[in-house]
PDB file of C-alpha atoms in Angstrom:
ATOM      1  CA  UNK A   1     119.946  50.579  49.627  1.00  0.00           C
ATOM      2  CA  UNK A   2     119.494  47.138  51.240  1.00  0.00           C
ATOM      3  CA  UNK A   3     117.804  44.675  48.889  1.00  0.00           C
ATOM      4  CA  UNK A   4     116.396  41.295  49.945  1.00  0.00           C
ATOM      5  CA  UNK A   5     118.415  38.325  48.709  1.00  0.00           C
ATOM      6  CA  UNK A   6     115.514  36.975  46.655  1.00  0.00           C
ATOM      7  CA  UNK A   7     114.977  40.344  44.974  1.00  0.00           C
ATOM      8  CA  UNK A   8     118.699  40.731  44.326  1.00  0.00           C
ATOM      9  CA  UNK A   9     118.682  37.384  42.523  1.00  0.00           C
ATOM     10  CA  UNK A  10     115.725  38.569  40.443  1.00  0.00           C
ATOM     11  CA  UNK A  11     117.586  41.737  39.435  1.00  0.00           C
ATOM     12  CA  UNK A  12     120.649  39.668  38.568  1.00  0.00           C
ATOM     13  CA  UNK A  13     118.509  37.455  36.336  1.00  0.00           C
ATOM     14  CA  UNK A  14     116.978  40.455  34.558  1.00  0.00           C
ATOM     15  CA  UNK A  15     120.361  42.004  33.859  1.00  0.00           C
ATOM     16  CA  UNK A  16     121.783  38.675  32.742  1.00  0.00           C
ATOM     17  CA  UNK A  17     118.943  38.228  30.260  1.00  0.00           C
ATOM     18  CA  UNK A  18     119.597  41.737  28.946  1.00  0.00           C
ATOM     19  CA  UNK A  19     123.269  40.804  28.509  1.00  0.00           C
ATOM     20  CA  UNK A  20     124.622  43.499  30.824  1.00  0.00           C
ATOM     21  CA  UNK A  21     128.064  42.831  32.307  1.00  0.00           C
ATOM     22  CA  UNK A  22     130.459  44.830  34.448  1.00  0.00           C
ATOM     23  CA  UNK A  23     132.667  45.693  31.499  1.00  0.00           C
ATOM     24  CA  UNK A  24     129.772  47.568  29.874  1.00  0.00           C
ATOM     25  CA  UNK A  25     129.618  50.114  32.714  1.00  0.00           C
ATOM     26  CA  UNK A  26     131.412  53.458  32.863  1.00  0.00           C
ATOM     27  CA  UNK A  27     131.213  55.297  36.178  1.00  0.00           C
ATOM     28  CA  UNK A  28     131.316  59.124  36.177  1.00  0.00           C
ATOM     29  CA  UNK A  29     133.732  60.849  38.557  1.00  0.00           C
ATOM     30  CA  UNK A  30     133.575  64.568  39.400  1.00  0.00           C
ATOM     31  CA  UNK A  31     136.924  66.029  40.455  1.00  0.00           C
ATOM     32  CA  UNK A  32     137.155  69.618  41.687  1.00  0.00           C
ATOM     33  CA  UNK A  33     139.863  72.185  42.419  1.00  0.00           C
ATOM     34  CA  UNK A  34     137.434  74.379  44.368  1.00  0.00           C
ATOM     35  CA  UNK A  35     138.110  74.754  48.071  1.00  0.00           C
ATOM     36  CA  UNK A  36     134.443  74.318  48.919  1.00  0.00           C
ATOM     37  CA  UNK A  37     134.567  70.782  47.505  1.00  0.00           C
ATOM     38  CA  UNK A  38     137.384  69.598  49.787  1.00  0.00           C
ATOM     39  CA  UNK A  39     134.923  67.723  51.956  1.00  0.00           C
ATOM     40  CA  UNK A  40     133.537  65.594  49.141  1.00  0.00           C
ATOM     41  CA  UNK A  41     130.220  67.423  49.155  1.00  0.00           C
ATOM     42  CA  UNK A  42     127.148  65.732  47.727  1.00  0.00           C
ATOM     43  CA  UNK A  43     125.429  67.285  44.722  1.00  0.00           C
ATOM     44  CA  UNK A  44     122.039  68.558  45.907  1.00  0.00           C
ATOM     45  CA  UNK A  45     120.231  67.757  42.661  1.00  0.00           C
ATOM     46  CA  UNK A  46     121.843  64.303  42.471  1.00  0.00           C
ATOM     47  CA  UNK A  47     121.444  62.549  45.835  1.00  0.00           C
ATOM     48  CA  UNK A  48     124.128  59.930  46.332  1.00  0.00           C
ATOM     49  CA  UNK A  49     126.627  61.552  43.946  1.00  0.00           C
ATOM     50  CA  UNK A  50     129.554  63.480  45.407  1.00  0.00           C
ATOM     51  CA  UNK A  51     132.286  65.750  44.103  1.00  0.00           C
ATOM     52  CA  UNK A  52     135.815  64.601  44.924  1.00  0.00           C
ATOM     53  CA  UNK A  53     138.669  66.950  45.652  1.00  0.00           C
ATOM     54  CA  UNK A  54     141.949  66.348  43.850  1.00  0.00           C
ATOM     55  CA  UNK A  55     143.492  64.873  46.981  1.00  0.00           C
ATOM     56  CA  UNK A  56     140.615  62.394  47.370  1.00  0.00           C
ATOM     57  CA  UNK A  57     140.210  61.413  43.705  1.00  0.00           C
ATOM     58  CA  UNK A  58     142.188  58.176  43.977  1.00  0.00           C
ATOM     59  CA  UNK A  59     140.188  57.098  47.046  1.00  0.00           C
ATOM     60  CA  UNK A  60     136.932  57.720  45.177  1.00  0.00           C
ATOM     61  CA  UNK A  61     138.125  55.676  42.225  1.00  0.00           C
ATOM     62  CA  UNK A  62     139.336  52.895  44.529  1.00  0.00           C
ATOM     63  CA  UNK A  63     135.746  52.299  45.599  1.00  0.00           C
ATOM     64  CA  UNK A  64     134.705  52.020  41.958  1.00  0.00           C
ATOM     65  CA  UNK A  65     137.552  49.653  41.136  1.00  0.00           C
ATOM     66  CA  UNK A  66     136.852  47.496  44.190  1.00  0.00           C
ATOM     67  CA  UNK A  67     133.275  47.060  42.948  1.00  0.00           C
ATOM     68  CA  UNK A  68     134.580  45.547  39.719  1.00  0.00           C
ATOM     69  CA  UNK A  69     134.012  48.496  37.380  1.00  0.00           C
ATOM     70  CA  UNK A  70     136.937  48.917  35.011  1.00  0.00           C
ATOM     71  CA  UNK A  71     136.116  52.228  33.298  1.00  0.00           C
ATOM     72  CA  UNK A  72     135.553  55.745  34.604  1.00  0.00           C
ATOM     73  CA  UNK A  73     134.919  59.086  32.924  1.00  0.00           C
ATOM     74  CA  UNK A  74     136.437  62.130  34.617  1.00  0.00           C
ATOM     75  CA  UNK A  75     134.658  65.498  34.656  1.00  0.00           C
ATOM     76  CA  UNK A  76     136.701  68.404  35.960  1.00  0.00           C
ATOM     77  CA  UNK A  77     135.553  71.429  37.938  1.00  0.00           C
ATOM     78  CA  UNK A  78     138.234  74.161  37.906  1.00  0.00           C
ATOM     79  CA  UNK A  79     138.810  76.715  40.633  1.00  0.00           C
ATOM     80  CA  UNK A  80     138.481  79.611  38.175  1.00  0.00           C
ATOM     81  CA  UNK A  81     137.187  80.394  34.680  1.00  0.00           C
ATOM     82  CA  UNK A  82     137.952  82.888  31.951  1.00  0.00           C
ATOM     83  CA  UNK A  83     136.444  83.919  28.635  1.00  0.00           C
ATOM     84  CA  UNK A  84     138.382  81.353  26.604  1.00  0.00           C
ATOM     85  CA  UNK A  85     138.323  78.482  29.075  1.00  0.00           C
ATOM     86  CA  UNK A  86     142.122  78.419  29.044  1.00  0.00           C
ATOM     87  CA  UNK A  87     142.415  76.189  32.130  1.00  0.00           C
ATOM     88  CA  UNK A  88     140.920  73.306  30.156  1.00  0.00           C
ATOM     89  CA  UNK A  89     144.176  72.746  28.242  1.00  0.00           C
ATOM     90  CA  UNK A  90     146.501  73.436  31.171  1.00  0.00           C
ATOM     91  CA  UNK A  91     148.943  70.535  31.637  1.00  0.00           C
ATOM     92  CA  UNK A  92     148.436  70.972  35.381  1.00  0.00           C
ATOM     93  CA  UNK A  93     144.666  71.420  35.152  1.00  0.00           C
ATOM     94  CA  UNK A  94     142.184  69.510  37.266  1.00  0.00           C
ATOM     95  CA  UNK A  95     141.479  66.690  34.784  1.00  0.00           C
ATOM     96  CA  UNK A  96     145.134  66.350  33.823  1.00  0.00           C
ATOM     97  CA  UNK A  97     146.229  66.238  37.469  1.00  0.00           C
ATOM     98  CA  UNK A  98     143.540  63.734  38.425  1.00  0.00           C
ATOM     99  CA  UNK A  99     144.285  61.532  35.409  1.00  0.00           C
ATOM    100  CA  UNK A 100     147.977  61.308  36.274  1.00  0.00           C
ATOM    101  CA  UNK A 101     147.194  60.378  39.870  1.00  0.00           C
ATOM    102  CA  UNK A 102     144.570  57.802  38.911  1.00  0.00           C
ATOM    103  CA  UNK A 103     146.672  56.157  36.201  1.00  0.00           C
ATOM    104  CA  UNK A 104     149.653  56.054  38.545  1.00  0.00           C
ATOM    105  CA  UNK A 105     147.525  54.244  41.131  1.00  0.00           C
ATOM    106  CA  UNK A 106     145.640  51.835  38.868  1.00  0.00           C
ATOM    107  CA  UNK A 107     147.675  51.526  35.687  1.00  0.00           C
ATOM    108  CA  UNK A 108     146.203  49.280  33.010  1.00  0.00           C
ATOM    109  CA  UNK A 109     143.621  47.785  35.375  1.00  0.00           C
ATOM    110  CA  UNK A 110     141.382  50.826  34.834  1.00  0.00           C
ATOM    111  CA  UNK A 111     140.404  52.677  31.663  1.00  0.00           C
ATOM    112  CA  UNK A 112     140.356  56.434  32.235  1.00  0.00           C
ATOM    113  CA  UNK A 113     138.111  58.397  29.887  1.00  0.00           C
ATOM    114  CA  UNK A 114     138.273  62.187  30.041  1.00  0.00           C
ATOM    115  CA  UNK A 115     135.605  64.702  29.097  1.00  0.00           C
ATOM    116  CA  UNK A 116     136.886  67.161  26.485  1.00  0.00           C
ATOM    117  CA  UNK A 117     134.999  70.458  26.411  1.00  0.00           C
ATOM    118  CA  UNK A 118     135.350  74.102  27.413  1.00  0.00           C
ATOM    119  CA  UNK A 119     131.929  74.634  28.994  1.00  0.00           C
ATOM    120  CA  UNK A 120     133.095  74.018  32.567  1.00  0.00           C
ATOM    121  CA  UNK A 121     136.077  76.333  32.105  1.00  0.00           C
ATOM    122  CA  UNK A 122     134.690  79.435  30.384  1.00  0.00           C
ATOM    123  CA  UNK A 123     132.401  82.195  31.585  1.00  0.00           C
ATOM    124  CA  UNK A 124     129.528  81.584  29.179  1.00  0.00           C
ATOM    125  CA  UNK A 125     128.931  77.906  29.903  1.00  0.00           C
ATOM    126  CA  UNK A 126     128.809  77.218  26.168  1.00  0.00           C
ATOM    127  CA  UNK A 127     130.661  74.269  24.655  1.00  0.00           C
ATOM    128  CA  UNK A 128     132.570  76.523  22.257  1.00  0.00           C
ATOM    129  CA  UNK A 129     134.372  79.849  22.368  1.00  0.00           C
ATOM    130  CA  UNK A 130     131.903  82.741  22.352  1.00  0.00           C
ATOM    131  CA  UNK A 131     132.887  85.850  20.416  1.00  0.00           C
ATOM    132  CA  UNK A 132     131.801  89.477  20.832  1.00  0.00           C
ATOM    133  CA  UNK A 133     128.787  88.869  18.619  1.00  0.00           C
ATOM    134  CA  UNK A 134     127.514  86.366  21.167  1.00  0.00           C
ATOM    135  CA  UNK A 135     127.849  83.455  18.747  1.00  0.00           C
ATOM    136  CA  UNK A 136     129.840  80.267  19.239  1.00  0.00           C
ATOM    137  CA  UNK A 137     132.948  80.196  17.041  1.00  0.00           C
ATOM    138  CA  UNK A 138     133.124  76.591  15.845  1.00  0.00           C
ATOM    139  CA  UNK A 139     136.431  76.785  13.977  1.00  0.00           C
ATOM    140  CA  UNK A 140     138.379  78.579  16.716  1.00  0.00           C
ATOM    141  CA  UNK A 141     137.134  76.045  19.229  1.00  0.00           C
ATOM    142  CA  UNK A 142     138.580  73.120  17.270  1.00  0.00           C
ATOM    143  CA  UNK A 143     142.169  74.083  18.037  1.00  0.00           C
ATOM    144  CA  UNK A 144     141.360  74.399  21.730  1.00  0.00           C
ATOM    145  CA  UNK A 145     139.689  70.981  21.815  1.00  0.00           C
ATOM    146  CA  UNK A 146     142.730  69.491  20.085  1.00  0.00           C
ATOM    147  CA  UNK A 147     145.044  71.030  22.692  1.00  0.00           C
ATOM    148  CA  UNK A 148     142.862  69.781  25.549  1.00  0.00           C
ATOM    149  CA  UNK A 149     142.894  66.264  24.110  1.00  0.00           C
ATOM    150  CA  UNK A 150     146.667  66.280  23.734  1.00  0.00           C
ATOM    151  CA  UNK A 151     147.090  67.382  27.344  1.00  0.00           C
ATOM    152  CA  UNK A 152     144.749  64.611  28.540  1.00  0.00           C
ATOM    153  CA  UNK A 153     146.592  61.992  26.491  1.00  0.00           C
ATOM    154  CA  UNK A 154     149.917  63.217  27.848  1.00  0.00           C
ATOM    155  CA  UNK A 155     148.524  62.815  31.372  1.00  0.00           C
ATOM    156  CA  UNK A 156     147.668  59.188  30.613  1.00  0.00           C
ATOM    157  CA  UNK A 157     144.042  59.186  29.452  1.00  0.00           C
ATOM    158  CA  UNK A 158     143.150  55.970  27.639  1.00  0.00           C
ATOM    159  CA  UNK A 159     140.188  57.586  25.892  1.00  0.00           C
ATOM    160  CA  UNK A 160     139.283  61.220  25.227  1.00  0.00           C
ATOM    161  CA  UNK A 161     135.590  62.036  24.930  1.00  0.00           C
ATOM    162  CA  UNK A 162     134.829  65.284  23.068  1.00  0.00           C
ATOM    163  CA  UNK A 163     131.388  66.507  24.133  1.00  0.00           C
ATOM    164  CA  UNK A 164     131.411  69.989  22.588  1.00  0.00           C
ATOM    165  CA  UNK A 165     129.452  69.038  19.433  1.00  0.00           C
ATOM    166  CA  UNK A 166     131.618  71.287  17.260  1.00  0.00           C
ATOM    167  CA  UNK A 167     131.675  70.351  13.572  1.00  0.00           C
ATOM    168  CA  UNK A 168     134.997  68.730  12.704  1.00  0.00           C
ATOM    169  CA  UNK A 169     136.076  68.176  16.312  1.00  0.00           C
ATOM    170  CA  UNK A 170     136.899  64.486  15.924  1.00  0.00           C
ATOM    171  CA  UNK A 171     139.182  65.045  12.925  1.00  0.00           C
ATOM    172  CA  UNK A 172     140.947  67.934  14.674  1.00  0.00           C
ATOM    173  CA  UNK A 173     141.497  65.820  17.778  1.00  0.00           C
ATOM    174  CA  UNK A 174     142.585  62.701  15.885  1.00  0.00           C
ATOM    175  CA  UNK A 175     145.118  64.706  13.874  1.00  0.00           C
ATOM    176  CA  UNK A 176     146.477  66.357  17.018  1.00  0.00           C
ATOM    177  CA  UNK A 177     146.798  63.060  18.878  1.00  0.00           C
ATOM    178  CA  UNK A 178     148.585  61.425  15.973  1.00  0.00           C
ATOM    179  CA  UNK A 179     150.983  64.368  15.627  1.00  0.00           C
ATOM    180  CA  UNK A 180     151.745  64.176  19.317  1.00  0.00           C
ATOM    181  CA  UNK A 181     152.542  60.442  19.217  1.00  0.00           C
ATOM    182  CA  UNK A 182     149.286  59.520  20.947  1.00  0.00           C
ATOM    183  CA  UNK A 183     147.916  57.321  18.178  1.00  0.00           C
ATOM    184  CA  UNK A 184     146.918  54.694  20.756  1.00  0.00           C
ATOM    185  CA  UNK A 185     144.610  57.142  22.554  1.00  0.00           C
ATOM    186  CA  UNK A 186     141.050  56.357  21.534  1.00  0.00           C
ATOM    187  CA  UNK A 187     138.205  58.786  20.884  1.00  0.00           C
ATOM    188  CA  UNK A 188     134.700  58.339  22.281  1.00  0.00           C
ATOM    189  CA  UNK A 189     132.687  61.032  20.543  1.00  0.00           C
ATOM    190  CA  UNK A 190     129.480  62.493  21.927  1.00  0.00           C
ATOM    191  CA  UNK A 191     128.140  62.246  18.387  1.00  0.00           C
ATOM    192  CA  UNK A 192     124.388  62.338  18.993  1.00  0.00           C
ATOM    193  CA  UNK A 193     124.229  64.688  21.968  1.00  0.00           C
ATOM    194  CA  UNK A 194     120.738  66.138  21.983  1.00  0.00           C
ATOM    195  CA  UNK A 195     119.699  69.534  23.285  1.00  0.00           C
ATOM    196  CA  UNK A 196     117.956  68.708  26.566  1.00  0.00           C
ATOM    197  CA  UNK A 197     116.992  70.108  29.952  1.00  0.00           C
ATOM    198  CA  UNK A 198     118.014  66.741  31.416  1.00  0.00           C
ATOM    199  CA  UNK A 199     121.579  68.025  31.802  1.00  0.00           C
ATOM    200  CA  UNK A 200     120.528  70.621  34.395  1.00  0.00           C
ATOM    201  CA  UNK A 201     121.554  68.654  37.526  1.00  0.00           C
ATOM    202  CA  UNK A 202     125.034  68.144  36.034  1.00  0.00           C
ATOM    203  CA  UNK A 203     125.308  71.858  35.323  1.00  0.00           C
ATOM    204  CA  UNK A 204     124.272  72.648  38.891  1.00  0.00           C
ATOM    205  CA  UNK A 205     127.387  70.797  40.026  1.00  0.00           C
ATOM    206  CA  UNK A 206     129.764  72.135  37.394  1.00  0.00           C
ATOM    207  CA  UNK A 207     128.507  75.737  37.435  1.00  0.00           C
ATOM    208  CA  UNK A 208     127.849  76.558  41.060  1.00  0.00           C
ATOM    209  CA  UNK A 209     127.520  80.285  40.296  1.00  0.00           C
ATOM    210  CA  UNK A 210     125.883  80.013  36.869  1.00  0.00           C
ATOM    211  CA  UNK A 211     122.214  80.954  36.854  1.00  0.00           C
ATOM    212  CA  UNK A 212     119.619  80.419  34.171  1.00  0.00           C
ATOM    213  CA  UNK A 213     119.374  78.068  31.226  1.00  0.00           C
ATOM    214  CA  UNK A 214     122.067  77.852  28.551  1.00  0.00           C
ATOM    215  CA  UNK A 215     120.604  77.416  25.075  1.00  0.00           C
ATOM    216  CA  UNK A 216     122.802  74.993  23.129  1.00  0.00           C
ATOM    217  CA  UNK A 217     120.254  74.005  20.521  1.00  0.00           C
ATOM    218  CA  UNK A 218     122.297  75.750  17.825  1.00  0.00           C
ATOM    219  CA  UNK A 219     124.988  73.061  17.896  1.00  0.00           C
ATOM    220  CA  UNK A 220     123.428  70.095  19.689  1.00  0.00           C
ATOM    221  CA  UNK A 221     121.128  67.608  17.942  1.00  0.00           C
ATOM    222  CA  UNK A 222     117.365  68.159  17.724  1.00  0.00           C
ATOM    223  CA  UNK A 223     115.378  65.474  19.535  1.00  0.00           C
ATOM    224  CA  UNK A 224     112.857  65.482  16.660  1.00  0.00           C
ATOM    225  CA  UNK A 225     115.335  64.627  13.891  1.00  0.00           C
ATOM    226  CA  UNK A 226     116.702  61.057  13.964  1.00  0.00           C
ATOM    227  CA  UNK A 227     118.315  61.481  10.546  1.00  0.00           C
ATOM    228  CA  UNK A 228     120.478  64.284  11.934  1.00  0.00           C
ATOM    229  CA  UNK A 229     121.644  61.996  14.740  1.00  0.00           C
ATOM    230  CA  UNK A 230     122.663  59.298  12.255  1.00  0.00           C
ATOM    231  CA  UNK A 231     124.480  61.860  10.092  1.00  0.00           C
ATOM    232  CA  UNK A 232     126.424  63.126  13.085  1.00  0.00           C
ATOM    233  CA  UNK A 233     127.439  59.593  14.043  1.00  0.00           C
ATOM    234  CA  UNK A 234     128.462  58.695  10.488  1.00  0.00           C
ATOM    235  CA  UNK A 235     130.487  61.894  10.187  1.00  0.00           C
ATOM    236  CA  UNK A 236     132.355  61.308  13.443  1.00  0.00           C
ATOM    237  CA  UNK A 237     133.228  57.747  12.467  1.00  0.00           C
ATOM    238  CA  UNK A 238     134.557  58.991   9.141  1.00  0.00           C
ATOM    239  CA  UNK A 239     136.682  61.551  11.014  1.00  0.00           C
ATOM    240  CA  UNK A 240     138.239  58.859  13.199  1.00  0.00           C
ATOM    241  CA  UNK A 241     136.006  58.185  16.220  1.00  0.00           C
ATOM    242  CA  UNK A 242     136.646  54.777  17.788  1.00  0.00           C
ATOM    243  CA  UNK A 243     133.342  54.843  19.676  1.00  0.00           C
ATOM    244  CA  UNK A 244     130.239  57.021  19.440  1.00  0.00           C
ATOM    245  CA  UNK A 245     127.581  58.044  21.924  1.00  0.00           C
ATOM    246  CA  UNK A 246     123.870  58.767  22.108  1.00  0.00           C
ATOM    247  CA  UNK A 247     122.844  61.169  24.883  1.00  0.00           C
ATOM    248  CA  UNK A 248     120.480  61.330  26.816  1.00  0.00           C
ATOM    249  CA  UNK A 249     119.507  57.697  27.226  1.00  0.00           C
ATOM    250  CA  UNK A 250     115.972  56.617  28.029  1.00  0.00           C
ATOM    251  CA  UNK A 251     114.040  58.663  25.462  1.00  0.00           C
ATOM    252  CA  UNK A 252     116.604  57.953  22.732  1.00  0.00           C
ATOM    253  CA  UNK A 253     116.972  54.175  22.765  1.00  0.00           C
ATOM    254  CA  UNK A 254     115.469  53.952  19.280  1.00  0.00           C
ATOM    255  CA  UNK A 255     118.570  55.833  18.103  1.00  0.00           C
ATOM    256  CA  UNK A 256     120.846  53.436  19.968  1.00  0.00           C
ATOM    257  CA  UNK A 257     119.174  50.574  18.109  1.00  0.00           C
ATOM    258  CA  UNK A 258     119.462  52.359  14.750  1.00  0.00           C
ATOM    259  CA  UNK A 259     123.117  53.118  15.353  1.00  0.00           C
ATOM    260  CA  UNK A 260     123.870  49.562  16.465  1.00  0.00           C
ATOM    261  CA  UNK A 261     122.298  48.146  13.310  1.00  0.00           C
ATOM    262  CA  UNK A 262     124.002  50.626  10.987  1.00  0.00           C
ATOM    263  CA  UNK A 263     127.538  51.112  12.338  1.00  0.00           C
ATOM    264  CA  UNK A 264     130.321  48.705  13.305  1.00  0.00           C
ATOM    265  CA  UNK A 265     131.989  50.775  16.055  1.00  0.00           C
ATOM    266  CA  UNK A 266     130.945  50.382  19.713  1.00  0.00           C
ATOM    267  CA  UNK A 267     127.849  52.397  20.656  1.00  0.00           C
ATOM    268  CA  UNK A 268     127.754  54.130  24.036  1.00  0.00           C
ATOM    269  CA  UNK A 269     124.804  55.743  25.756  1.00  0.00           C
ATOM    270  CA  UNK A 270     124.752  58.141  28.691  1.00  0.00           C
ATOM    271  CA  UNK A 271     122.201  57.760  31.443  1.00  0.00           C
ATOM    272  CA  UNK A 272     122.307  61.485  32.182  1.00  0.00           C
ATOM    273  CA  UNK A 273     121.999  63.460  35.397  1.00  0.00           C
ATOM    274  CA  UNK A 274     118.363  64.424  34.830  1.00  0.00           C
ATOM    275  CA  UNK A 275     117.340  60.805  34.326  1.00  0.00           C
ATOM    276  CA  UNK A 276     119.181  59.924  37.519  1.00  0.00           C
ATOM    277  CA  UNK A 277     117.590  62.816  39.420  1.00  0.00           C
ATOM    278  CA  UNK A 278     114.050  61.933  38.314  1.00  0.00           C
ATOM    279  CA  UNK A 279     114.381  58.327  39.459  1.00  0.00           C
ATOM    280  CA  UNK A 280     115.984  59.350  42.754  1.00  0.00           C
ATOM    281  CA  UNK A 281     113.360  62.027  43.464  1.00  0.00           C
ATOM    282  CA  UNK A 282     110.414  59.748  42.719  1.00  0.00           C
ATOM    283  CA  UNK A 283     111.986  56.892  44.652  1.00  0.00           C
ATOM    284  CA  UNK A 284     112.665  59.040  47.719  1.00  0.00           C
ATOM    285  CA  UNK A 285     108.990  60.038  47.758  1.00  0.00           C
ATOM    286  CA  UNK A 286     107.790  56.474  47.419  1.00  0.00           C
ATOM    287  CA  UNK A 287     106.186  57.103  44.035  1.00  0.00           C
ATOM    288  CA  UNK A 288     108.203  54.403  42.256  1.00  0.00           C
ATOM    289  CA  UNK A 289     110.405  51.472  43.194  1.00  0.00           C
ATOM    290  CA  UNK A 290     113.790  53.175  42.841  1.00  0.00           C
ATOM    291  CA  UNK A 291     115.893  50.015  42.779  1.00  0.00           C
ATOM    292  CA  UNK A 292     113.692  48.387  40.164  1.00  0.00           C
ATOM    293  CA  UNK A 293     113.984  51.428  37.921  1.00  0.00           C
ATOM    294  CA  UNK A 294     117.748  51.582  38.245  1.00  0.00           C
ATOM    295  CA  UNK A 295     117.892  48.020  36.987  1.00  0.00           C
ATOM    296  CA  UNK A 296     115.179  48.524  34.366  1.00  0.00           C
ATOM    297  CA  UNK A 297     116.876  51.601  32.918  1.00  0.00           C
ATOM    298  CA  UNK A 298     120.266  49.990  32.429  1.00  0.00           C
ATOM    299  CA  UNK A 299     118.741  46.737  31.185  1.00  0.00           C
ATOM    300  CA  UNK A 300     116.777  48.697  28.574  1.00  0.00           C
ATOM    301  CA  UNK A 301     119.906  50.491  27.384  1.00  0.00           C
ATOM    302  CA  UNK A 302     121.782  47.239  26.992  1.00  0.00           C
ATOM    303  CA  UNK A 303     118.770  45.598  25.335  1.00  0.00           C
ATOM    304  CA  UNK A 304     118.665  48.437  22.786  1.00  0.00           C
ATOM    305  CA  UNK A 305     122.238  47.611  21.808  1.00  0.00           C
ATOM    306  CA  UNK A 306     124.483  49.826  23.936  1.00  0.00           C
ATOM    307  CA  UNK A 307     128.016  48.461  24.217  1.00  0.00           C
ATOM    308  CA  UNK A 308     128.994  50.936  26.931  1.00  0.00           C
ATOM    309  CA  UNK A 309     126.752  52.712  29.439  1.00  0.00           C
ATOM    310  CA  UNK A 310     127.778  55.816  31.380  1.00  0.00           C
ATOM    311  CA  UNK A 311     125.561  55.911  34.450  1.00  0.00           C
ATOM    312  CA  UNK A 312     125.486  57.451  37.919  1.00  0.00           C
ATOM    313  CA  UNK A 313     123.748  54.205  38.929  1.00  0.00           C
ATOM    314  CA  UNK A 314     126.781  52.114  37.955  1.00  0.00           C
ATOM    315  CA  UNK A 315     127.923  51.506  41.533  1.00  0.00           C
ATOM    316  CA  UNK A 316     124.399  50.557  42.610  1.00  0.00           C
ATOM    317  CA  UNK A 317     123.745  48.136  39.766  1.00  0.00           C
ATOM    318  CA  UNK A 318     127.163  46.458  39.561  1.00  0.00           C
ATOM    319  CA  UNK A 319     126.362  44.433  42.692  1.00  0.00           C
ATOM    320  CA  UNK A 320     123.902  42.391  40.621  1.00  0.00           C
ATOM    321  CA  UNK A 321     126.364  41.617  37.828  1.00  0.00           C
ATOM    322  CA  UNK A 322     128.744  38.705  37.412  1.00  0.00           C
TER     323      UNK A 322
END
């Protein structure tokens, strides 16, 4: 979007007052093994966001790096799934392959964060292993998450980001990383990940053939219980998390502020796909000023105390930052 010079200066001033800088931004990157994604197809529910093929991943990240963003988070889309999501821990899996290529190209100039979960790799779409009873098996999932994290660290990930919301996942991952001589690999835990329909556009990209809602309220945080969110964050820090996250963003900034005031580790927030889609949809119809709301959203997250912000608007907003 072309923005008048005077307006661009105004946005830069707003973001400067909020204290937002380039190093606070984390740009999401979708990398796919599927043949249908070879052309870098756009995600229908997320206009302006594309899925990269493995062969184009470095080119996609080059654009992000050239803009001055120094952190990305990689989400993988495998070519096939099975009941246990076994491809997630494959040393030659999509995230592992992409991470090796990206780190080889950019080295220490770019922090690579990797999403650690099984939901994009199994048949159920749940964040844990689902047994015959139809329930998520928390304890069995922990070993899988640990193996995934080790494989990501081996591939060169600077940070692993467990998003499964399984009890004990941070401790299991920290222990596995330390045993595997990856003590320097940091953990960004999705500690306060709330059950929300705002993840639907993301799922439409990751689960092209998955229909219907996936109820994850049994293991994700209730939006009505702030004390639960603080307990989850405190527990993950005790288990060894280097950073913690609140997700979604805009309706949960009170929790970002609470966490910032209570805990000493960096606090991240994710400006999720549904928040992105709502702003894009309203902006495309002329109902709101899209550019203003991109800036407003990220400024509000920083103002609330977020140290790191994962946002699909990162590339749009970075142009206003010093």
